[in-house]
Amino acid sequence: MDIRQRLLAAFDLEHKDHLAAIRNALRDAEATGDAPDLVDIHRRAHSLKGAARAVDLPEVEAISHRLEAAFIALQKGEIPLDPVSVGVVRRSLDAIEDLVAWSLQGGDAVETAGVLADLDALAAGRSGGPVPAPSPATVRTAARRPPAQRDRAADADSAALVRIAAQGLERLSETASALLPEVEAQAGLGEQLRTMRREWRALDRAWRHLRVQIGRGVRADAGAGGLADALPSALDGRGALPALMAFERRFRALGGALDSAHRSHDRLLWSMRRWGGGLQQDMRRLRMLPAENQLNGLGRMVRDISRTEGKEVEVDVRGLEVEADRTVLQRLKDPILHIARNAISHGIETPAERLALGKRPAARVTIAASVEGARLRLRIEDDGRGLDRAAILRKAAERGLIDAADLSAGAEMPQERLTEFLFHPGFSTAAQTTELAGRGMGLAIARREVERLQGNLTIADRADGGTAVTIEVPLSLLSQRLVFVLVQDQTMAIPSADVVRLRTASAQSLFSGTGTPMTRIGEEEIPVTSLAALLGMEAPVVPSAERGLSLVVVRAGDRRLALAVDRFVATRETVVTAAEETGLDSGRYLGTVLMDDGGPALVLNIPGLMPLPGSTLPAPARPAEEATPARAHILVVDDSITTRTLEKSILEAHGYRVTLCVDGREALERLSEGMEVGLIISDVEMPRMDGFALLQAVKADKRLEEIPVILVTSRASDEDRERGLRLGADAYIVKTRFDQNELLAGIRRLL
């Protein structure tokens, strides 16, 4: 593809964007009666003219030039925006679209003289000043051979840019992402082959030794006299030696086949990783767009909001050249607008108030985008009045979020805890409700959407006055690089973007900082806590001096924390299923990933788990002699390995001891053997014995009838619910999706 074709392909995309924006603006103006953004429309006409000149499309340039003049006249009020002028503009846009299609694809010639005449008549008849007559080169009809057609004749196989349906790209991306765990699963198969080879080689060594002994006649000491002479003749007489020789040939052939299979697998695995990884990267690049592509209208939108509020705002948008996944950028637009509305309504003063405070009458809002590692960081700042601590505390007290003691000590309350109140649905410090503010939902909606993107949102005061809101989300939702760790025999994952470093330290190397264990990394002193205890499990026993503590140093904003885990497992890139799809608490978990055995591992939300400043951290380990507190024992019965593993992870993370069974029959057998449990959680649809049958058997047994039973099932009919409750179920939870909060609430009520 030569430079000419590249420019035409790019112009094809650009001109459609401009035409769609102008048409939408005119359509909205007709529907609402409000004036369109003529500045933006004029800018687009000007951009069209310059781009058409660059790709040598003089007809498009001529029409765009006259459109630009018409839009200038509209801005000045020299031409009314009535149906006549709108009709001329629309015909002009249609002509541009036809000209570009002709230049790329050929076809019938496009007549431009009539459109140009209409535009000239519009300008001359309404504004009193005719537009300069076009040159003969620009009024001719498009009768010449299309430029792109000429280029294609020279190179028929040239590549071209194409547009594809977004849904198709999403499906292709999901398919590419699904290949990653499959490729990694092949690595596990390779390990099995290596184990088989080791076993075969051990057998081979044993066989070689045995064969030597048989060949020598197994010369024993004098006490075994006749065996040495009798063994070879006996073997030969019975035809055993030919059989042994045949066995050896087959044994050698098996070894050769095993070696060949292992070499082939290694070669195929290398190829799958290469091409699968390449496909994943190519799909990621296809989805990556400059932030400007989705966020370039933010400045105008913020200005429109400020004018509605009667405030003056200058908007500075920076860093939109950074690239991120198209879906991520699209879904960030609403959170940014909610944050901007909140800043304008609550934080930015009116021009008169600002002048009285010695500020410039026009406030300043800065929206800055940047990339840090594998995350997109957006920072929205304003130079307004900042957080109203007193108003936030009063509202929190009114809503029962704090008590009188907290209210009186509000000046010392950490800012992180103070700002958490702002995210409660319905929380607002506005004196009255307006169209833009006062309902207290904006920030709650913004955080919810950011959490769905597996990110986090924080609010803080600016050092120079005003407020700063920071959003951090993954650059792409296709896959994330995760650090897997072992905690209480469970594999959990931490996004690598949140991990500062991994290290091992002895328990003796920790020192106390104001009662909190600390470790020193470089010049920084970092508090240490147990990840198990942070999740509500038991802290591990203090390890021996030679073993030490495995520490994952994580970050959330400017804060650092060292998490003690049982051991490091692996680091790999994989697809994360969002927390909302499995009903997980998005404050603690980003979602789940599938492991090689088909079970899920929880992906931790580090900013959500990070204790607030001033909080007492759990100990990183407990003394060996300390008694283990009694924990409620729960029996989970489900034939799905994913569901029961997920339930086990969540329940153990909340301090329960869990036993798993694959169906009702296994559960009943374990209970009949004397296993004591405090509660049973069972699916309904299972092989051998379903949940209803298990429930009936438990309630009919005098030894078991007092055990509470919760049925968790996708069967949502009233008949099934009534049947379960009639048989004695203490709770019936419909899992159209797994809702951990409802399950945990039911468990707490019954235990």
XYZ file of C-alpha atoms in Angstrom:
751
model
C 0.000 0.000 0.000
C 1.566 3.348 -1.058
C 1.236 6.622 0.837
C -1.643 7.795 -1.360
C -3.746 4.762 -0.540
C -2.898 5.004 3.150
C -4.104 8.609 3.215
C -7.316 7.758 1.385
C -8.041 4.869 3.738
C -7.487 7.119 6.756
C -9.628 9.888 5.209
C -12.436 7.380 4.668
C -12.640 6.852 8.431
C -12.128 10.498 9.326
C -14.749 11.981 7.007
C -17.426 9.563 8.253
C -16.749 10.639 11.825
C -17.106 14.321 10.908
C -20.268 13.792 8.831
C -21.921 11.719 11.570
C -21.152 14.373 14.199
C -22.597 17.206 12.080
C -25.710 15.216 11.198
C -26.297 14.241 14.824
C -25.911 17.852 15.947
C -28.485 19.036 13.398
C -30.845 16.198 14.314
C -30.605 16.988 18.033
C -31.176 20.690 17.367
C -34.367 19.930 15.460
C -35.590 17.559 18.184
C -34.899 19.833 21.159
C -35.104 23.305 19.650
C -31.695 24.133 21.161
C -28.943 25.608 19.039
C -26.270 23.115 18.003
C -22.614 23.579 18.872
C -21.737 25.638 15.797
C -18.135 25.998 16.913
C -17.652 22.245 16.809
C -19.515 21.953 13.496
C -17.373 24.696 11.961
C -14.212 22.985 13.223
C -15.257 19.757 11.582
C -15.967 21.445 8.254
C -12.558 23.109 8.437
C -10.902 19.749 9.216
C -12.706 18.158 6.284
C -11.427 20.853 3.951
C -7.814 20.442 5.040
C -7.952 16.650 4.926
C -9.545 16.689 1.436
C -6.765 18.939 0.193
C -4.178 16.540 1.606
C -5.599 13.562 -0.305
C -6.259 15.537 -3.521
C -10.046 15.515 -3.523
C -10.773 19.049 -4.857
C -14.563 18.490 -5.113
C -14.762 17.608 -1.405
C -12.484 20.542 -0.601
C -14.747 22.948 -2.520
C -17.936 21.812 -0.757
C -16.219 21.845 2.665
C -14.942 25.375 2.026
C -18.467 26.654 1.359
C -19.860 24.732 4.328
C -17.233 26.358 6.532
C -18.260 29.809 5.268
C -21.919 28.973 5.914
C -21.207 27.858 9.485
C -19.250 31.049 10.171
C -22.249 33.059 8.971
C -24.518 30.978 11.212
C -22.313 31.727 14.224
C -22.499 35.440 13.459
C -26.268 35.302 13.065
C -26.126 36.335 9.414
C -27.893 33.158 8.340
C -30.786 31.677 10.331
C -30.721 27.983 11.112
C -34.054 27.177 9.454
C -35.274 24.150 7.467
C -34.017 25.687 4.219
C -30.426 26.127 5.380
C -30.446 22.771 7.156
C -31.626 21.111 3.949
C -28.762 22.669 1.955
C -26.234 21.515 4.561
C -27.592 17.972 4.532
C -27.439 17.757 0.741
C -23.867 18.975 0.892
C -22.959 16.291 3.399
C -24.558 13.655 1.192
C -22.533 14.890 -1.777
C -19.290 14.657 0.211
C -20.128 11.109 1.224
C -20.850 10.154 -2.395
C -17.629 11.762 -3.622
C -15.484 9.879 -1.141
C -17.225 6.588 -1.948
C -16.670 7.261 -5.672
C -13.005 8.054 -5.132
C -12.491 4.760 -3.290
C -14.814 2.407 -5.138
C -15.634 3.967 -8.516
C -19.126 3.907 -10.004
C -21.278 6.626 -11.538
C -19.957 10.178 -11.628
C -21.152 12.519 -8.871
C -22.632 15.875 -9.868
C -21.320 18.643 -7.607
C -22.312 21.752 -9.522
C -25.869 21.784 -8.128
C -24.708 21.467 -4.521
C -22.131 24.219 -4.967
C -24.764 26.459 -6.534
C -27.148 25.866 -3.616
C -24.441 26.778 -1.129
C -23.554 29.925 -3.101
C -27.220 30.915 -3.313
C -27.669 30.351 0.405
C -24.719 32.595 1.236
C -25.545 35.284 -1.350
C -29.262 35.402 -0.598
C -29.054 35.459 3.197
C -25.778 37.055 4.142
C -25.390 39.644 1.398
C -21.854 38.570 0.672
C -21.321 35.888 -1.969
C -18.763 33.213 -1.462
C -15.852 33.504 -3.919
C -16.582 31.599 -7.120
C -14.891 28.266 -7.290
C -12.199 27.630 -9.826
C -13.062 25.536 -12.887
C -11.080 22.682 -11.372
C -13.392 22.483 -8.404
C -16.824 22.771 -10.078
C -16.348 20.032 -12.563
C -18.264 16.835 -12.059
C -16.407 13.811 -10.911
C -16.044 12.320 -14.374
C -12.396 11.420 -14.146
C -11.239 8.036 -13.101
C -11.274 7.623 -9.308
C -7.811 8.076 -7.807
C -8.087 4.943 -5.692
C -9.300 3.011 -8.725
C -6.183 4.069 -10.611
C -4.045 2.988 -7.675
C -5.785 -0.363 -7.446
C -5.149 -0.947 -11.114
C -1.445 -0.518 -10.379
C -1.563 -2.745 -7.337
C -4.694 -4.888 -7.128
C -3.493 -6.752 -4.030
C -2.893 -3.684 -1.846
C -4.141 -3.851 1.720
C -6.828 -1.466 2.987
C -8.272 -0.328 6.247
C -11.674 -1.819 7.024
C -14.406 -1.331 9.580
C -15.843 -4.313 11.363
C -18.771 -4.667 13.751
C -17.782 -4.071 17.365
C -19.595 -7.235 18.477
C -17.577 -9.299 16.014
C -14.353 -7.856 17.362
C -15.490 -8.590 20.918
C -16.219 -12.236 20.088
C -12.883 -12.610 18.320
C -11.129 -11.051 21.315
C -12.884 -13.401 23.727
C -11.861 -16.374 21.603
C -8.244 -15.219 21.542
C -8.299 -14.720 25.312
C -9.818 -18.154 25.891
C -6.819 -19.698 24.133
C -4.408 -18.495 26.821
C -5.446 -20.869 29.638
C -5.665 -23.707 27.109
C -2.093 -23.089 26.021
C -0.946 -23.001 29.631
C -2.833 -26.232 30.306
C -0.626 -27.856 27.693
C 2.358 -26.989 29.866
C 0.825 -29.195 32.579
C 0.547 -32.026 30.067
C 4.229 -31.557 29.274
C 5.052 -31.960 32.947
C 3.089 -35.217 33.010
C 5.071 -36.457 30.009
C 8.301 -35.554 31.764
C 7.185 -37.521 34.837
C 6.347 -40.508 32.658
C 9.788 -40.321 31.046
C 11.461 -40.276 34.440
C 9.420 -43.303 35.516
C 10.254 -45.136 32.281
C 13.958 -44.468 32.741
C 13.792 -45.818 36.306
C 12.069 -48.941 34.994
C 14.684 -49.201 32.256
C 17.504 -49.133 34.790
C 15.755 -51.815 36.856
C 15.201 -53.968 33.768
C 18.829 -53.682 32.698
C 19.933 -54.843 36.128
C 17.443 -57.721 36.098
C 18.518 -58.787 32.613
C 22.163 -58.960 33.671
C 21.200 -61.112 36.635
C 19.176 -63.479 34.452
C 21.990 -63.708 31.858
C 24.519 -64.627 34.509
C 22.270 -67.262 35.997
C 22.023 -65.341 39.280
C 25.124 -66.854 40.942
C 24.116 -67.134 44.518
C 26.194 -68.091 47.489
C 26.718 -71.743 48.353
C 23.546 -72.076 50.395
C 21.373 -71.544 47.276
C 23.200 -74.298 45.345
C 20.840 -75.537 42.650
C 19.008 -72.235 41.878
C 21.862 -70.741 39.919
C 22.033 -73.688 37.559
C 18.324 -74.354 37.407
C 17.058 -70.801 36.550
C 18.466 -70.409 33.026
C 17.486 -73.903 31.950
C 14.043 -73.574 33.458
C 13.422 -70.248 31.712
C 14.651 -71.591 28.402
C 12.709 -74.811 28.714
C 9.438 -72.974 29.188
C 10.030 -70.547 26.318
C 10.328 -67.608 28.724
C 13.496 -66.157 27.219
C 11.902 -65.428 23.816
C 8.993 -63.836 25.673
C 11.400 -61.686 27.679
C 13.177 -60.648 24.486
C 9.821 -59.691 22.934
C 8.961 -57.756 26.100
C 12.246 -55.871 25.860
C 11.608 -54.930 22.241
C 8.179 -53.585 23.109
C 9.580 -51.857 26.174
C 12.246 -50.146 24.041
C 9.631 -49.180 21.431
C 7.462 -47.673 24.177
C 10.402 -45.641 25.421
C 11.123 -44.395 21.918
C 7.473 -43.458 21.397
C 7.417 -41.648 24.732
C 10.530 -39.664 23.823
C 9.064 -38.814 20.430
C 5.738 -37.738 21.986
C 7.549 -35.542 24.475
C 9.638 -33.872 21.762
C 6.533 -33.333 19.610
C 4.627 -31.885 22.548
C 7.442 -29.480 23.389
C 7.606 -28.359 19.772
C 3.818 -27.917 19.549
C 3.699 -26.110 22.902
C 6.391 -23.716 21.736
C 4.428 -23.106 18.532
C 1.119 -22.634 20.389
C 2.691 -20.171 22.790
C 4.277 -18.275 19.939
C 1.223 -18.065 17.715
C -1.334 -17.942 20.524
C 0.603 -15.168 22.227
C 0.975 -13.390 18.904
C -2.770 -13.619 18.257
C -3.474 -12.262 21.724
C -1.118 -9.329 21.203
C -2.539 -8.609 17.744
C -6.085 -8.611 19.138
C -4.999 -6.334 21.948
C -3.455 -3.912 19.447
C -6.630 -3.975 17.329
C -8.695 -2.944 20.344
C -6.274 -0.263 21.518
C -7.177 3.287 20.550
C -5.879 6.706 21.551
C -7.922 8.042 24.447
C -8.758 11.040 22.277
C -10.886 8.769 20.094
C -13.446 8.359 22.886
C -12.742 11.242 25.256
C -12.080 14.159 22.924
C -15.505 15.719 23.587
C -15.005 15.953 27.350
C -13.890 19.569 27.299
C -17.022 20.777 25.545
C -19.279 18.658 27.758
C -17.722 20.055 30.934
C -18.108 23.599 29.622
C -21.776 22.924 28.828
C -22.350 21.654 32.373
C -20.655 24.708 33.874
C -22.749 27.107 31.781
C -25.892 25.328 32.988
C -24.734 25.973 36.574
C -23.892 29.614 35.845
C -20.163 29.097 36.408
C -17.104 29.784 34.295
C -14.734 26.884 33.742
C -11.622 26.498 31.659
C -10.982 22.864 30.766
C -7.489 21.509 30.205
C -7.462 17.990 28.771
C -4.037 16.359 28.611
C -2.462 13.063 27.686
C -5.198 11.842 25.342
C -2.556 10.421 23.047
C -2.176 7.424 25.391
C -3.795 4.219 24.155
C -6.210 1.889 25.927
C -8.838 -0.697 25.077
C -11.790 0.802 23.211
C -14.302 -0.768 25.612
C -12.479 0.597 28.656
C -12.437 4.116 27.198
C -16.114 3.994 26.260
C -17.153 2.892 29.738
C -15.069 5.603 31.397
C -16.962 8.475 29.786
C -19.934 8.319 32.176
C -17.820 8.116 35.371
C -15.755 11.113 34.230
C -18.897 13.138 33.517
C -20.394 12.220 36.924
C -17.170 13.365 38.582
C -17.126 16.589 36.543
C -20.745 17.353 37.473
C -19.922 16.740 41.112
C -16.895 19.047 40.938
C -18.843 21.850 39.247
C -21.887 21.556 41.516
C -20.104 21.111 44.866
C -16.542 22.277 44.484
C -16.367 25.167 42.045
C -17.552 28.586 43.175
C -19.476 31.133 41.131
C -17.396 33.884 39.460
C -18.478 36.377 42.141
C -17.485 34.023 44.972
C -14.121 33.369 43.364
C -13.406 37.077 42.945
C -14.284 37.644 46.617
C -11.783 34.910 47.541
C -9.081 36.483 45.406
C -9.307 33.826 42.715
C -9.697 34.152 38.974
C -13.394 34.254 37.998
C -12.945 31.247 35.723
C -12.248 27.984 37.521
C -9.921 25.418 36.046
C -10.659 21.719 35.558
C -7.815 19.481 34.429
C -8.349 16.009 33.023
C -5.038 14.180 32.607
C -4.537 10.678 31.226
C -1.390 8.623 31.653
C -0.257 4.999 31.553
C 1.511 3.398 34.512
C 2.573 -0.168 33.845
C -0.505 -2.035 32.609
C -2.966 0.513 33.972
C -4.656 3.618 32.637
C -4.639 6.443 35.155
C -7.066 9.374 34.876
C -6.817 12.322 37.210
C -9.600 14.930 37.328
C -8.632 18.040 39.294
C -10.363 21.328 40.038
C -9.220 24.465 41.847
C -12.488 24.942 43.731
C -13.220 25.005 47.449
C -12.206 21.385 48.081
C -13.883 18.868 50.337
C -16.271 20.362 52.902
C -15.225 18.211 55.874
C -17.816 19.675 58.259
C -20.706 19.173 55.822
C -19.614 15.594 55.080
C -19.423 14.755 58.792
C -22.831 16.311 59.516
C -24.442 14.345 56.696
C -22.711 11.134 57.822
C -24.087 11.653 61.339
C -27.582 12.322 59.987
C -27.486 9.049 58.062
C -26.130 7.080 61.021
C -22.776 6.351 59.415
C -20.877 7.769 62.408
C -21.735 8.326 66.046
C -21.405 11.434 68.198
C -17.855 10.555 69.265
C -16.710 10.292 65.651
C -18.445 13.581 64.849
C -16.697 15.432 67.653
C -13.344 13.945 66.637
C -13.962 14.539 62.945
C -10.945 16.817 62.555
C -8.637 13.856 63.191
C -10.528 11.444 60.928
C -8.280 10.126 58.124
C -9.209 11.567 54.754
C -9.604 8.080 53.238
C -12.374 7.268 55.720
C -13.990 10.683 55.255
C -14.158 10.346 51.476
C -15.649 6.839 51.748
C -18.895 8.452 52.915
C -19.195 10.228 49.558
C -19.627 6.907 47.761
C -22.687 5.824 49.749
C -25.776 5.889 47.486
C -27.924 8.898 48.300
C -25.154 10.706 50.191
C -25.078 14.396 49.212
C -24.064 17.595 50.974
C -26.032 19.773 48.522
C -28.509 22.139 50.173
C -31.067 21.499 47.432
C -31.620 19.078 44.607
C -31.057 20.380 41.070
C -31.043 18.739 37.667
C -27.316 18.052 38.028
C -26.751 17.513 41.757
C -28.266 16.758 45.121
C -29.376 13.171 44.662
C -26.118 11.711 45.956
C -25.822 9.089 43.221
C -23.124 10.484 40.935
C -20.026 9.303 42.793
C -21.653 5.989 43.753
C -22.422 5.288 40.090
C -18.919 6.365 39.047
C -17.205 4.044 41.538
C -19.517 1.167 40.637
C -18.620 1.447 36.948
C -14.911 1.739 37.707
C -15.092 -1.382 39.885
C -16.807 -3.204 37.032
C -13.735 -2.318 34.994
C -11.652 -3.988 37.747
C -10.241 -0.623 38.791
C -10.462 1.779 41.713
C -11.461 5.401 42.324
C -10.193 7.685 45.068
C -10.818 11.294 46.127
C -8.392 13.621 47.893
C -7.772 17.320 48.568
C -5.275 19.069 46.333
C -2.280 20.688 48.001
C -3.067 24.004 46.254
C -6.777 23.874 47.032
C -9.537 22.037 45.283
C -10.149 18.339 44.776
C -8.417 15.563 42.860
C -10.176 12.378 41.789
C -8.005 9.503 40.553
C -9.248 6.577 38.476
C -7.047 3.567 37.775
C -8.229 0.764 35.496
C -6.517 -1.961 33.457
C -5.520 -0.891 29.950
C -7.390 -3.916 28.620
C -9.944 -6.369 29.968
C -8.793 -9.103 27.596
C -6.307 -10.446 30.114
C -4.175 -9.360 33.037
C -0.819 -10.422 34.387
C -1.360 -11.886 37.830
C 0.878 -12.995 40.684
C -0.448 -16.251 42.192
C 0.188 -16.967 45.872
C -0.812 -19.708 48.283
C -2.850 -18.703 51.344
C -4.178 -21.368 53.742
C -3.988 -24.021 50.989
C -5.871 -21.734 48.597
C -4.397 -20.216 45.459
C -5.187 -16.525 45.142
C -4.130 -13.952 42.574
C -2.942 -10.350 42.829
C -2.756 -8.045 39.770
C 0.912 -7.494 38.991
C 0.195 -3.773 38.559
C -0.457 -3.657 42.327
C 2.694 -5.589 43.233
C 5.836 -3.598 44.004
C 8.076 -6.588 44.665
C 8.271 -10.100 46.109
C 10.747 -10.879 48.859
C 11.526 -13.324 51.652
C 12.370 -12.074 55.134
C 12.943 -13.838 58.433
C 10.523 -13.201 61.260
C 13.454 -11.919 63.325
C 14.183 -9.194 60.753
C 10.853 -7.477 61.407
C 10.836 -4.587 63.831
C 8.030 -2.811 65.629
C 6.862 0.579 64.476
C 4.266 2.055 66.859
C 3.048 -1.457 67.620
C 2.908 -2.579 63.980
C 5.476 -5.032 62.546
C 7.574 -3.333 59.860
C 10.113 -4.382 57.273
C 12.716 -2.184 55.626
C 13.082 -2.231 51.855
C 15.745 0.156 50.711
C 15.108 3.411 52.555
C 11.398 2.723 53.030
C 9.776 1.226 56.136
C 6.691 -0.801 55.191
C 4.081 -2.275 57.577
C 3.644 -6.052 57.464
C 0.450 -8.048 57.928
C -0.884 -11.488 57.112
C -2.972 -11.745 53.949
C -4.849 -14.666 55.530
C -5.751 -12.582 58.586
C -6.647 -9.604 56.375
C -9.150 -11.878 54.597
C -10.610 -13.110 57.891
C -8.708 -16.412 58.064
C -6.268 -17.520 60.734
C -2.843 -15.943 60.644
C -0.116 -18.536 59.959
C 2.087 -19.901 62.732
C 5.393 -18.069 63.183
C 7.777 -19.828 60.796
C 11.166 -21.153 61.766
C 14.068 -18.756 61.382
C 15.508 -20.663 58.422
C 12.204 -20.725 56.503
C 11.238 -17.072 56.816
C 8.230 -15.105 55.673
C 7.146 -14.828 52.013
C 6.147 -11.184 51.530
C 4.248 -9.572 48.663
C 4.766 -5.807 48.789
C 1.663 -4.166 47.283
C 0.666 -0.597 46.610
C -2.565 1.401 46.596
C -1.949 4.974 45.547
C 1.003 6.239 47.569
C 0.635 3.618 50.301
C 2.621 0.383 50.606
C 1.880 -2.800 52.551
C 3.779 -6.096 52.824
C 1.451 -9.120 52.820
C 2.709 -12.375 54.347
C 1.633 -15.426 52.324
C 2.414 -19.141 52.573
C 4.432 -19.163 49.357
C 4.716 -17.722 45.864
C 3.195 -19.943 43.146
C 3.583 -18.390 39.688
C 3.154 -15.308 37.525
C 1.139 -15.537 34.338
C -1.253 -13.645 32.093
C -4.851 -14.837 32.064
C -8.452 -13.714 31.682
C -10.241 -12.349 34.768
C -13.994 -12.890 35.092
C -15.393 -9.730 36.693
C -16.671 -9.866 40.282
C -20.175 -8.768 39.295
C -20.588 -11.847 37.088
C -20.089 -14.168 40.074
C -21.695 -12.044 42.794
C -18.418 -11.423 44.615
C -17.861 -8.415 46.850
C -16.108 -6.036 44.433
C -14.614 -4.185 47.382
C -12.481 -7.253 48.213
C -12.215 -9.127 44.908
C -11.785 -8.093 41.284
C -13.126 -11.447 40.095
C -11.979 -14.990 39.440
C -9.656 -16.857 37.080
C -9.776 -20.510 36.083
C -6.876 -22.684 37.180
C -5.473 -25.678 35.316
C -7.669 -28.083 37.328
C -10.821 -26.216 36.254
C -11.372 -24.598 39.644
C -11.469 -20.822 40.211
C -8.964 -18.679 42.068
C -10.015 -15.382 43.619
C -8.364 -12.215 42.273
C -7.854 -9.739 45.105
C -8.752 -6.048 44.938
C -5.738 -4.596 46.738
C -7.003 -0.974 47.101
C -10.254 -2.333 48.562
C -8.428 -4.620 51.004
C -5.923 -1.995 52.110
C -6.758 -0.971 55.711
C -7.412 2.714 56.295
C -4.568 4.786 57.763
C -4.480 4.455 61.523
C -6.195 1.061 61.504
C -4.740 -1.762 63.568
C -3.250 -4.370 61.268
C -3.585 -8.107 61.974
C -0.341 -9.782 63.022
C 1.665 -11.324 60.168
C 1.915 -14.592 62.147
C 0.757 -16.092 65.445
C 2.798 -17.973 68.055
C 2.863 -21.739 67.614
C 1.579 -22.280 71.139
C -1.453 -20.052 70.613
C -4.659 -22.091 70.539
C -6.526 -22.133 67.266
C -9.992 -20.634 67.739
C -12.921 -22.893 66.982
C -14.406 -22.297 63.551
C -17.835 -23.245 62.307
C -17.697 -26.286 60.002
C -19.732 -26.070 56.787
C -20.409 -28.902 54.326
C -20.638 -27.700 50.694
C -22.340 -30.120 48.280
C -22.212 -29.335 44.549
C -21.324 -31.342 41.441
C -19.695 -28.304 39.767
C -16.005 -28.046 40.638
C -16.072 -24.338 39.849
C -19.025 -23.565 42.131
C -17.884 -25.615 45.093
C -14.295 -24.331 44.845
C -15.547 -20.753 44.649
C -17.830 -21.267 47.641
C -14.991 -22.893 49.589
C -12.678 -19.942 48.864
C -15.236 -17.378 49.947
C -16.328 -19.228 53.091
C -12.770 -19.891 54.242
C -11.922 -16.267 53.559
C -14.657 -15.384 56.070
C -13.343 -17.699 58.763
C -15.319 -20.905 58.194
C -13.950 -24.455 57.947
C -15.229 -26.145 54.788
C -15.589 -29.724 53.547
C -16.565 -30.421 49.916
C -18.715 -33.224 48.482
C -19.583 -33.827 44.829
C -23.168 -35.019 45.318
C -25.803 -35.859 47.933
C -24.779 -39.490 48.286
C -21.179 -38.646 49.192
C -22.402 -36.017 51.646
C -24.779 -38.459 53.320
C -22.027 -41.078 53.578
C -19.681 -38.561 55.250
C -22.398 -37.532 57.691
C -23.249 -41.171 58.436
C -19.578 -41.820 59.275
C -19.892 -39.292 62.079
C -18.560 -36.084 60.524
C -19.884 -33.142 62.525
C -20.923 -30.007 60.669
C -22.692 -26.847 61.712
C -24.424 -26.168 58.406
C -24.975 -27.708 54.956
C -24.982 -25.744 51.679
C -26.274 -27.866 48.813
C -27.060 -27.560 45.133
C -30.302 -29.197 43.955
C -29.465 -30.710 40.567
C -26.750 -33.349 41.147
C -26.139 -36.940 39.964
C -26.823 -40.005 42.145
C -28.633 -38.020 44.877
C -29.967 -34.503 44.315
C -30.332 -31.741 46.880
C -33.991 -32.444 47.632
C -33.227 -36.093 48.396
C -30.264 -35.112 50.587
C -32.399 -32.595 52.459
C -35.115 -35.172 53.032
C -32.591 -37.746 54.307
C -30.958 -35.258 56.683
C -34.246 -34.094 58.185
C -35.434 -37.713 58.598
C -32.336 -38.681 60.633
C -32.689 -37.898 64.348
C -28.911 -37.298 64.626
C -28.841 -34.816 61.745
C -32.213 -33.093 61.743
C -30.985 -30.062 63.694
C -28.324 -29.193 61.088
C -29.426 -26.089 59.097
C -29.573 -26.648 55.327
C -29.312 -23.916 52.676
C -30.262 -24.828 49.113
C -28.388 -22.774 46.522
C -29.791 -23.508 43.069
C -30.659 -22.044 39.687
C -34.161 -23.547 39.893
C -36.230 -20.434 40.493
C -39.823 -21.676 40.080
C -42.291 -21.212 42.917
C -42.947 -24.968 42.911
C -39.262 -25.792 43.515
C -38.971 -23.145 46.213
C -42.080 -24.388 47.994
C -40.865 -27.992 47.730
C -37.496 -27.110 49.265
C -39.037 -25.198 52.161
C -41.660 -27.888 52.691
C -38.906 -30.521 52.999
C -37.260 -28.442 55.715
C -34.720 -26.152 53.995
C -33.764 -23.257 56.261
C -33.050 -21.003 53.258
C -33.561 -21.258 49.488
C -31.232 -19.049 47.420
C -31.681 -18.749 43.674
C -28.311 -18.403 41.971
C -29.118 -16.755 38.678
C -25.667 -15.568 39.573
C -23.751 -16.470 42.709
C -24.571 -13.774 45.310
C -22.055 -14.118 48.110
C -23.602 -11.408 50.289
C -26.989 -13.147 50.418
C -25.314 -16.481 51.173
C -23.122 -15.056 53.952
C -26.088 -13.254 55.492
C -28.029 -16.534 55.559
C -25.110 -18.378 57.166
C -24.683 -15.745 59.882
C -28.392 -15.937 60.645
C -28.403 -19.728 60.983
C -25.134 -20.329 62.858
